[in-house]
mmCIF file with all atom_site columns, C-alpha atoms in Angstrom:
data_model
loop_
_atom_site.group_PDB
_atom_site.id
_atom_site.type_symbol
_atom_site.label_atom_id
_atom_site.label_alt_id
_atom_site.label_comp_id
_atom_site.label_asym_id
_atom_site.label_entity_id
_atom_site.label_seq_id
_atom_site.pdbx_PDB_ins_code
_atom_site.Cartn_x
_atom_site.Cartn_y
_atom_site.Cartn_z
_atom_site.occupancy
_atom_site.B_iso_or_equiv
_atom_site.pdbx_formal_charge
_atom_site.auth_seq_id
_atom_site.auth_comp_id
_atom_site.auth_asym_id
_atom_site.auth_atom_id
_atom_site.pdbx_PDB_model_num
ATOM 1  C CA . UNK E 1 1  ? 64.408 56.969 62.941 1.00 43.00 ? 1  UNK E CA 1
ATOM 2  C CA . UNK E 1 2  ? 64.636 54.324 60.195 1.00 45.00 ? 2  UNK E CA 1
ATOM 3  C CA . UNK E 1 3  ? 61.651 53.021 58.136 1.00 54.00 ? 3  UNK E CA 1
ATOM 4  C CA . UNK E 1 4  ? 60.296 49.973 58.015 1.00 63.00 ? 4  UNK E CA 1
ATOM 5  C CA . UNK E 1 5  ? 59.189 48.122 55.040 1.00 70.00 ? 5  UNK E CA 1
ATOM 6  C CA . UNK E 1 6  ? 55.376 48.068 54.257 1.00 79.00 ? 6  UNK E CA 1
ATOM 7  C CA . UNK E 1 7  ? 54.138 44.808 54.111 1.00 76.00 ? 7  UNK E CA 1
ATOM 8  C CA . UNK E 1 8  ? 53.891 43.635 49.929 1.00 75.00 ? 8  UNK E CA 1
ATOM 9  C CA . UNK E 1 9  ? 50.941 41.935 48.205 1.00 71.00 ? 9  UNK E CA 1
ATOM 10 C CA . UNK E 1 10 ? 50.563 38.295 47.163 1.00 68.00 ? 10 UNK E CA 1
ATOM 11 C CA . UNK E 1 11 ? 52.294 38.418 43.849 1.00 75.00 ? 11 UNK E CA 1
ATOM 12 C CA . UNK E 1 12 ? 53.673 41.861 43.658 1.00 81.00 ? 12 UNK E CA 1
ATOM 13 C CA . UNK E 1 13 ? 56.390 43.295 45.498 1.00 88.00 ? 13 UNK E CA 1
ATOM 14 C CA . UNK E 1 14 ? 56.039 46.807 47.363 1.00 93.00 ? 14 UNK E CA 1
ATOM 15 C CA . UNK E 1 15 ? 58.193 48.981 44.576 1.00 95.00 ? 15 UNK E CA 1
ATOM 16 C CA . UNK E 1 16 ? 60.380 51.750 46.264 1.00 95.00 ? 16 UNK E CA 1
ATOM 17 C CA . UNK E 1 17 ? 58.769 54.684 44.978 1.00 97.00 ? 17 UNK E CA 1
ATOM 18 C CA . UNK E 1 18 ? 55.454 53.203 46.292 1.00 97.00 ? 18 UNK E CA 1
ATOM 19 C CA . UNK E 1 19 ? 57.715 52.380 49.564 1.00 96.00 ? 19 UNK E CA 1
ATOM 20 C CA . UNK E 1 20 ? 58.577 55.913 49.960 1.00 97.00 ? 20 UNK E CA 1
ATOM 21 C CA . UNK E 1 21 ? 55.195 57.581 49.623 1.00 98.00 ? 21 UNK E CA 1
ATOM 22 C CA . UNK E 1 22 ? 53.975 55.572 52.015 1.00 97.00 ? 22 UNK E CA 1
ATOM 23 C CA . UNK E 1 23 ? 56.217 55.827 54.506 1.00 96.00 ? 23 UNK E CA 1
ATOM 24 C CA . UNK E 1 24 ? 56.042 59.360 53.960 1.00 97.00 ? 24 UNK E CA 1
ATOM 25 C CA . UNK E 1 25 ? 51.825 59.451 55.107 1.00 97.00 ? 25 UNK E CA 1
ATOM 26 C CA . UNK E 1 26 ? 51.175 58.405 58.546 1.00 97.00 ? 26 UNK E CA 1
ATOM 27 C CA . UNK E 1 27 ? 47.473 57.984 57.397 1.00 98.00 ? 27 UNK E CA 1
ATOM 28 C CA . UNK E 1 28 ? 48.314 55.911 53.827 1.00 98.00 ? 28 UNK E CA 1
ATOM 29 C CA . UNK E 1 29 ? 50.608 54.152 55.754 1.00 97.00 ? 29 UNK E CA 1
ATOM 30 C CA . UNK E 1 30 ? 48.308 53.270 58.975 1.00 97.00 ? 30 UNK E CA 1
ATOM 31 C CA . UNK E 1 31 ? 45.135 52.075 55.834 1.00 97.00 ? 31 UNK E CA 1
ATOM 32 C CA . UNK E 1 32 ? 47.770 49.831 53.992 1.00 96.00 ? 32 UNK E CA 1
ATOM 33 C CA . UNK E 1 33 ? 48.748 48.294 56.923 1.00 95.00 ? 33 UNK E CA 1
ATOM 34 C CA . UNK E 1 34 ? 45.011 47.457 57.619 1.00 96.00 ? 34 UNK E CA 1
ATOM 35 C CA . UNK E 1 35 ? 44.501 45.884 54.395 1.00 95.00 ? 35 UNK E CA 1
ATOM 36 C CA . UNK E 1 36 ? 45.032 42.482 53.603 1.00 92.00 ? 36 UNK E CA 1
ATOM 37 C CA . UNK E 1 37 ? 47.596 41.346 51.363 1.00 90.00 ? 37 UNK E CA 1
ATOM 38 C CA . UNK E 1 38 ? 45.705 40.837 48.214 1.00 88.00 ? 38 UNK E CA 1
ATOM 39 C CA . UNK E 1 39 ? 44.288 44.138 48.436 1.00 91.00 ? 39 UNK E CA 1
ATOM 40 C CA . UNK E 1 40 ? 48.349 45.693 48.874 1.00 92.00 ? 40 UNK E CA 1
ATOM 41 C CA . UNK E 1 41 ? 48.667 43.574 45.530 1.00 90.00 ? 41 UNK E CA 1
ATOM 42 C CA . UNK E 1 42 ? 45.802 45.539 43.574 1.00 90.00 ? 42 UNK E CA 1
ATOM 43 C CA . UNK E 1 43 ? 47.726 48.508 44.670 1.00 94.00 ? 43 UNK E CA 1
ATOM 44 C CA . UNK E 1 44 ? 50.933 47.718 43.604 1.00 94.00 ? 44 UNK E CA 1
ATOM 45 C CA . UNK E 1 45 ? 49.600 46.039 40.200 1.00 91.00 ? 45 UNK E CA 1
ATOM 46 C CA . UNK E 1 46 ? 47.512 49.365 39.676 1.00 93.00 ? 46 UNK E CA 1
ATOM 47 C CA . UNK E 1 47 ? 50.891 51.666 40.381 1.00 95.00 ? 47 UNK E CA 1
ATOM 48 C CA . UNK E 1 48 ? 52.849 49.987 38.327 1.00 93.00 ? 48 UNK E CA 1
ATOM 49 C CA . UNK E 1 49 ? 50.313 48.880 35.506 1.00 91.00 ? 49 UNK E CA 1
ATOM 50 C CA . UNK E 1 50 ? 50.627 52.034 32.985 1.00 92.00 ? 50 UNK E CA 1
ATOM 51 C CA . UNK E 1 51 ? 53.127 52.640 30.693 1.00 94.00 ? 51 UNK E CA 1
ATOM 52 C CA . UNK E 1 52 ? 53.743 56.119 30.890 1.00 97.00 ? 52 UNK E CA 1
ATOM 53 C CA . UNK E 1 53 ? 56.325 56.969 33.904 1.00 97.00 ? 53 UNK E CA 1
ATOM 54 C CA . UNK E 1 54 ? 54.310 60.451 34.583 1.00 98.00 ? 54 UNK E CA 1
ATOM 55 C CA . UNK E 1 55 ? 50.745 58.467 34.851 1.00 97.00 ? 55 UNK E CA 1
ATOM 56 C CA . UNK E 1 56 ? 52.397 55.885 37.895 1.00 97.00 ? 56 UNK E CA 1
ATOM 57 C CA . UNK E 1 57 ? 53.150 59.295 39.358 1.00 98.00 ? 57 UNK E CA 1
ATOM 58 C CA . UNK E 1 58 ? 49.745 60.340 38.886 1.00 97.00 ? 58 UNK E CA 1
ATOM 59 C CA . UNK E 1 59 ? 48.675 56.936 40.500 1.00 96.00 ? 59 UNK E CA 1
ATOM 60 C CA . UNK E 1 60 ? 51.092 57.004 43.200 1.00 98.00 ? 60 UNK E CA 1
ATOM 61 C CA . UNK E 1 61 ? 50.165 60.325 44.454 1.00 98.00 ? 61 UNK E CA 1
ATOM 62 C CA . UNK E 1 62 ? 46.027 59.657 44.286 1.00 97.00 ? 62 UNK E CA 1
ATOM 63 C CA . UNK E 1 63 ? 46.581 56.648 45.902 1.00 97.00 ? 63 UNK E CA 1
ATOM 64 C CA . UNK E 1 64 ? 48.190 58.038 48.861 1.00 98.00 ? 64 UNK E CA 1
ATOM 65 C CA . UNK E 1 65 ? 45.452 60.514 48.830 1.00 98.00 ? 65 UNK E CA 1
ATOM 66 C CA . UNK E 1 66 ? 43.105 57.598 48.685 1.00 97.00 ? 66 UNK E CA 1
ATOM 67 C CA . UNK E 1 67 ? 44.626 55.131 51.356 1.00 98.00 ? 67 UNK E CA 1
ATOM 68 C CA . UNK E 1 68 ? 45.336 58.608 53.464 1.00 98.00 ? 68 UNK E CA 1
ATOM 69 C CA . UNK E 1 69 ? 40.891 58.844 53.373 1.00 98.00 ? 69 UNK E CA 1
ATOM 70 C CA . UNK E 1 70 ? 40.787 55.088 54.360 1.00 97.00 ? 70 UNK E CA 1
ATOM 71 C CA . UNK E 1 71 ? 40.184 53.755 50.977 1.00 96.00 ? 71 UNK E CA 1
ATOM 72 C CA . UNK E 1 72 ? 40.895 50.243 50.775 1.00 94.00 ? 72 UNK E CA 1
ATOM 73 C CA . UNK E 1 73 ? 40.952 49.121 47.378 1.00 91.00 ? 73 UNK E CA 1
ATOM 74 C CA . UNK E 1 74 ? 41.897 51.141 43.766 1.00 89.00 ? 74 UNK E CA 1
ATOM 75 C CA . UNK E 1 75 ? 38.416 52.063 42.283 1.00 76.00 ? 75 UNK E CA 1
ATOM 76 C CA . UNK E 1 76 ? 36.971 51.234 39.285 1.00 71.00 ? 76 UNK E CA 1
ATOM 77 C CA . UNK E 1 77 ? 39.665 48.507 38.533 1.00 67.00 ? 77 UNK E CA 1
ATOM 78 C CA . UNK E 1 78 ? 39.600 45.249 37.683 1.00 72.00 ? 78 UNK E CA 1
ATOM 79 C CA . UNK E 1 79 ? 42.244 43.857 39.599 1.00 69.00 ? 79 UNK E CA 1
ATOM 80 C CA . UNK E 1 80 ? 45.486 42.348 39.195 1.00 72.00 ? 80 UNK E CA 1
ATOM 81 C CA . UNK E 1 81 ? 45.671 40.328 36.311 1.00 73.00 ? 81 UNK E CA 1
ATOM 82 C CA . UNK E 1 82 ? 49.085 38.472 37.495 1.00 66.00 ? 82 UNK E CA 1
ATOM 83 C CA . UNK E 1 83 ? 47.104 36.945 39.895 1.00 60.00 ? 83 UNK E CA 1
ATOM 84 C CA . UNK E 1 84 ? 46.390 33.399 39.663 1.00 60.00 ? 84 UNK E CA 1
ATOM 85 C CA . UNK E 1 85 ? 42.452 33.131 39.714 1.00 56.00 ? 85 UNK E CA 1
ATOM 86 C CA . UNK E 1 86 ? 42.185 29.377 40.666 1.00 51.00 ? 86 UNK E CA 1
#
């Protein structure tokens, strides 16, 4: 069965390793489908944020946890400063 591509966020694109664990969790999958696209984009900009290639690991794999539970956005974050806040 092939995989589809999650859907992305508004200024981010959905990066592959992020691609993969979702595909791989039904649940993570099923929540980030659900969520709207800015929301995908806080994701993505939280993933891929830190410098250190073991702590987007460490991201990746709590925020399948997270999105798995039904959590909707990354906690205790900001947001993505790429975004354009006009």
């Amino acid at each position: 069965m092939a995989k589809t591509k999650p859907g992305g966020g508004t200024v981010h694109e959905l990066p592959p390793d992020l691609q993969a664990a979702l595909n791989a969790s039904k649940p993570a999958l099923a929540t980030w489908e659900d969520i709207t696209p800015l929301a995908r984009n806080e994701w993505i900009c939280w993933v891929t944020s830190p410098k250190k290639p073991e702590t987007r690991v460490k991201r990746i794999d709590w925020g399948i946890e997270s999105l798995s539970a039904g959590k909707r956005r990354p906690c205790c974050w900001p947001g993505c400063k790429h975004r354009d806040k006009s």
